[in-house]
PDB file of C-alpha atoms in Angstrom:
ATOM      1  CA  GLU S1444     -31.932  25.304  39.539  1.00 47.00           C
ATOM      2  CA  GLU S1445     -31.877  26.197  35.846  1.00 52.00           C
ATOM      3  CA  ASN S1446     -35.073  28.227  35.448  1.00 52.00           C
ATOM      4  CA  GLY S1447     -35.703  29.542  38.945  1.00 62.00           C
ATOM      5  CA  GLY S1448     -32.166  30.665  39.691  1.00 59.00           C
ATOM      6  CA  THR S1449     -29.714  29.657  42.360  1.00 61.00           C
ATOM      7  CA  GLU S1450     -29.745  30.697  45.989  1.00 59.00           C
ATOM      8  CA  LEU S1451     -27.122  33.299  46.849  1.00 58.00           C
ATOM      9  CA  LEU S1452     -24.854  33.392  49.881  1.00 72.00           C
ATOM     10  CA  GLY S1453     -27.611  35.075  51.865  1.00 76.00           C
ATOM     11  CA  ILE S1454     -25.905  38.480  51.992  1.00 83.00           C
ATOM     12  CA  PHE S1455     -28.673  40.018  49.875  1.00 86.00           C
ATOM     13  CA  PRO S1456     -32.027  38.490  48.947  1.00 88.00           C
ATOM     14  CA  GLY S1457     -32.199  37.481  45.294  1.00 89.00           C
ATOM     15  CA  LYS S1458     -31.147  34.879  42.759  1.00 89.00           C
ATOM     16  CA  VAL S1459     -28.376  34.120  40.308  1.00 89.00           C
ATOM     17  CA  GLN S1460     -29.759  33.083  36.934  1.00 91.00           C
ATOM     18  CA  ARG S1461     -28.154  31.588  33.853  1.00 91.00           C
ATOM     19  CA  PHE S1462     -28.649  33.402  30.577  1.00 90.00           C
ATOM     20  CA  SER S1463     -31.214  31.590  28.453  1.00 86.00           C
ATOM     21  CA  ALA S1464     -29.774  29.706  25.490  1.00 77.00           C
ATOM     22  CA  ASP S1465     -32.709  30.795  23.321  1.00 79.00           C
ATOM     23  CA  MET S1466     -32.347  34.572  23.723  1.00 77.00           C
ATOM     24  CA  PRO S1467     -32.316  36.141  20.241  1.00 76.00           C
ATOM     25  CA  GLY S1468     -29.447  38.415  19.270  1.00 73.00           C
ATOM     26  CA  ASP S1469     -29.535  41.374  16.887  1.00 71.00           C
ATOM     27  CA  ASN S1470     -29.094  39.023  13.925  1.00 75.00           C
ATOM     28  CA  GLY S1471     -31.997  36.798  14.996  1.00 75.00           C
ATOM     29  CA  LEU S1472     -29.684  33.953  15.981  1.00 78.00           C
ATOM     30  CA  PRO S1473     -29.446  32.844  19.616  1.00 83.00           C
ATOM     31  CA  LEU S1474     -26.956  34.785  21.712  1.00 85.00           C
ATOM     32  CA  LYS S1475     -23.740  33.016  22.560  1.00 89.00           C
ATOM     33  CA  ILE S1476     -23.292  31.854  26.114  1.00 92.00           C
ATOM     34  CA  PRO S1477     -21.074  32.654  27.862  1.00 93.00           C
ATOM     35  CA  HIS S1478     -21.460  36.363  27.239  1.00 93.00           C
ATOM     36  CA  MET S1479     -17.887  37.189  26.296  1.00 95.00           C
ATOM     37  CA  GLY S1480     -16.630  40.541  25.088  1.00 95.00           C
ATOM     38  CA  TRP S1481     -17.068  44.277  25.434  1.00 97.00           C
ATOM     39  CA  SER S1482     -20.455  45.666  26.484  1.00 97.00           C
ATOM     40  CA  GLN S1483     -21.744  49.023  27.639  1.00 98.00           C
ATOM     41  CA  VAL S1484     -22.334  49.531  31.340  1.00 98.00           C
ATOM     42  CA  ASN S1485     -25.219  51.882  32.136  1.00 98.00           C
ATOM     43  CA  GLN S1486     -24.778  53.577  35.495  1.00 98.00           C
ATOM     44  CA  ARG S1487     -27.995  53.468  37.536  1.00 98.00           C
ATOM     45  CA  GLN S1488     -26.792  55.238  40.683  1.00 95.00           C
ATOM     46  CA  GLN S1489     -24.122  57.774  41.454  1.00 96.00           C
ATOM     47  CA  HIS S1490     -21.142  56.254  43.198  1.00 97.00           C
ATOM     48  CA  PRO S1491     -17.546  57.341  43.891  1.00 97.00           C
ATOM     49  CA  LEU S1492     -16.268  54.369  41.880  1.00 97.00           C
ATOM     50  CA  TRP S1493     -17.883  55.772  38.718  1.00 98.00           C
ATOM     51  CA  GLN S1494     -15.910  59.048  39.018  1.00 98.00           C
ATOM     52  CA  GLY S1495     -14.220  59.805  35.694  1.00 98.00           C
ATOM     53  CA  ILE S1496     -16.034  56.950  33.892  1.00 98.00           C
ATOM     54  CA  ALA S1497     -18.595  57.912  31.268  1.00 98.00           C
ATOM     55  CA  ASP S1498     -22.063  56.430  31.533  1.00 98.00           C
ATOM     56  CA  GLY S1499     -22.211  53.771  28.831  1.00 98.00           C
ATOM     57  CA  ALA S1500     -18.474  53.048  28.963  1.00 98.00           C
ATOM     58  CA  ARG S1501     -17.540  49.587  27.724  1.00 98.00           C
ATOM     59  CA  PHE S1502     -16.214  46.915  30.071  1.00 98.00           C
ATOM     60  CA  TYR S1503     -15.071  43.352  29.375  1.00 98.00           C
ATOM     61  CA  PHE S1504     -17.378  40.473  30.354  1.00 97.00           C
ATOM     62  CA  VAL S1505     -16.965  36.701  30.533  1.00 97.00           C
ATOM     63  CA  HIS S1506     -19.967  35.082  32.245  1.00 96.00           C
ATOM     64  CA  SER S1507     -22.990  32.846  31.839  1.00 94.00           C
ATOM     65  CA  TYR S1508     -24.942  34.007  34.922  1.00 93.00           C
ATOM     66  CA  HIS S1509     -26.273  37.289  36.274  1.00 94.00           C
ATOM     67  CA  VAL S1510     -27.667  38.424  39.620  1.00 93.00           C
ATOM     68  CA  VAL S1511     -31.311  39.363  40.178  1.00 94.00           C
ATOM     69  CA  PRO S1512     -31.424  41.215  43.510  1.00 94.00           C
ATOM     70  CA  GLU S1513     -34.786  41.524  45.231  1.00 94.00           C
ATOM     71  CA  ASP S1514     -33.829  45.008  46.435  1.00 95.00           C
ATOM     72  CA  ARG S1515     -33.677  47.082  43.247  1.00 96.00           C
ATOM     73  CA  THR S1516     -31.982  49.957  45.128  1.00 96.00           C
ATOM     74  CA  LEU S1517     -28.783  47.859  45.126  1.00 96.00           C
ATOM     75  CA  ILE S1518     -28.456  48.201  41.355  1.00 98.00           C
ATOM     76  CA  ALA S1519     -25.455  50.375  40.490  1.00 98.00           C
ATOM     77  CA  ALA S1520     -25.352  49.443  36.781  1.00 98.00           C
ATOM     78  CA  THR S1521     -27.081  47.425  34.098  1.00 98.00           C
ATOM     79  CA  THR S1522     -25.972  46.022  30.750  1.00 97.00           C
ATOM     80  CA  ASP S1523     -27.882  44.744  27.740  1.00 94.00           C
ATOM     81  CA  TYR S1524     -27.178  41.292  26.324  1.00 93.00           C
ATOM     82  CA  GLY S1525     -30.391  40.016  24.811  1.00 86.00           C
ATOM     83  CA  MET S1526     -32.029  41.447  27.925  1.00 90.00           C
ATOM     84  CA  GLU S1527     -31.145  44.050  30.514  1.00 94.00           C
ATOM     85  CA  PHE S1528     -29.229  42.480  33.414  1.00 96.00           C
ATOM     86  CA  VAL S1529     -27.610  43.825  36.578  1.00 98.00           C
ATOM     87  CA  SER S1530     -23.875  44.301  36.032  1.00 98.00           C
ATOM     88  CA  ALA S1531     -23.001  46.081  39.310  1.00 98.00           C
ATOM     89  CA  ILE S1532     -24.498  46.399  42.779  1.00 96.00           C
ATOM     90  CA  ALA S1533     -23.543  48.800  45.549  1.00 96.00           C
ATOM     91  CA  VAL S1534     -24.538  49.469  49.136  1.00 93.00           C
ATOM     92  CA  GLY S1535     -22.527  50.887  52.022  1.00 92.00           C
ATOM     93  CA  ASN S1536     -18.926  49.755  51.695  1.00 93.00           C
ATOM     94  CA  LEU S1537     -19.717  47.061  49.099  1.00 93.00           C
ATOM     95  CA  PHE S1538     -19.394  47.502  45.338  1.00 95.00           C
ATOM     96  CA  ALA S1539     -19.565  44.347  43.206  1.00 95.00           C
ATOM     97  CA  VAL S1540     -19.325  44.058  39.429  1.00 97.00           C
ATOM     98  CA  GLN S1541     -20.090  41.317  36.911  1.00 96.00           C
ATOM     99  CA  PHE S1542     -17.432  42.479  34.444  1.00 97.00           C
ATOM    100  CA  HIS S1543     -13.639  42.263  34.680  1.00 97.00           C
ATOM    101  CA  PRO S1544     -12.171  45.700  35.518  1.00 97.00           C
ATOM    102  CA  GLU S1545      -8.613  44.349  35.169  1.00 96.00           C
ATOM    103  CA  LYS S1546      -9.337  43.472  31.516  1.00 97.00           C
ATOM    104  CA  SER S1547     -11.374  46.589  30.729  1.00 97.00           C
ATOM    105  CA  ALA S1548      -8.702  49.014  29.471  1.00 97.00           C
ATOM    106  CA  ASP S1549      -8.943  52.666  30.586  1.00 97.00           C
ATOM    107  CA  ALA S1550     -12.430  52.452  32.136  1.00 98.00           C
ATOM    108  CA  GLY S1551     -11.395  49.423  34.184  1.00 97.00           C
ATOM    109  CA  LEU S1552      -8.164  51.051  35.318  1.00 97.00           C
ATOM    110  CA  CYS S1553     -10.117  54.141  36.363  1.00 98.00           C
ATOM    111  CA  LEU S1554     -12.564  52.008  38.365  1.00 98.00           C
ATOM    112  CA  LEU S1555      -9.674  50.210  40.094  1.00 97.00           C
ATOM    113  CA  LYS S1556      -7.962  53.546  40.835  1.00 98.00           C
ATOM    114  CA  ASN S1557     -11.221  54.851  42.300  1.00 98.00           C
ATOM    115  CA  PHE S1558     -11.537  51.690  44.404  1.00 97.00           C
ATOM    116  CA  VAL S1559      -8.043  52.078  45.872  1.00 97.00           C
ATOM    117  CA  SER S1560      -8.728  55.684  46.891  1.00 96.00           C
ATOM    118  CA  TRP S1561     -12.369  55.100  47.993  1.00 96.00           C
ATOM    119  CA  GLU S1562     -13.110  55.894  51.623  1.00 94.00           C
ATOM    120  CA  PRO S1563     -16.608  54.538  52.328  1.00 90.00           C
ATOM    121  CA  SER S1564     -18.308  55.912  55.398  1.00 81.00           C
TER     122      SER S1564
END
């Protein structure tokens, strides 16, 4: 469903929405979709996977959709691309990201290292 979002798997209440093709970019032209390239990730909650990663570090994205969780406490990070969108969620032993850590240079390698050594309770 283009405007209302798409139902998720039912793990968390919310929607997945496509970026709007008419979102204006900094130059006044519509933003390109898919969102492809390096963008800052703004940490919204403390989490062991952020250890050693600066708030605002850049990660690599390739996507046309973003999640909109009903429970805002799940939001671990946001990113701006014509609008602020959720780029990571976390709860319990789950940590999910919209970006590609494996393509995100030092910050991505640090996140993956943190994931391998993470011992969620």
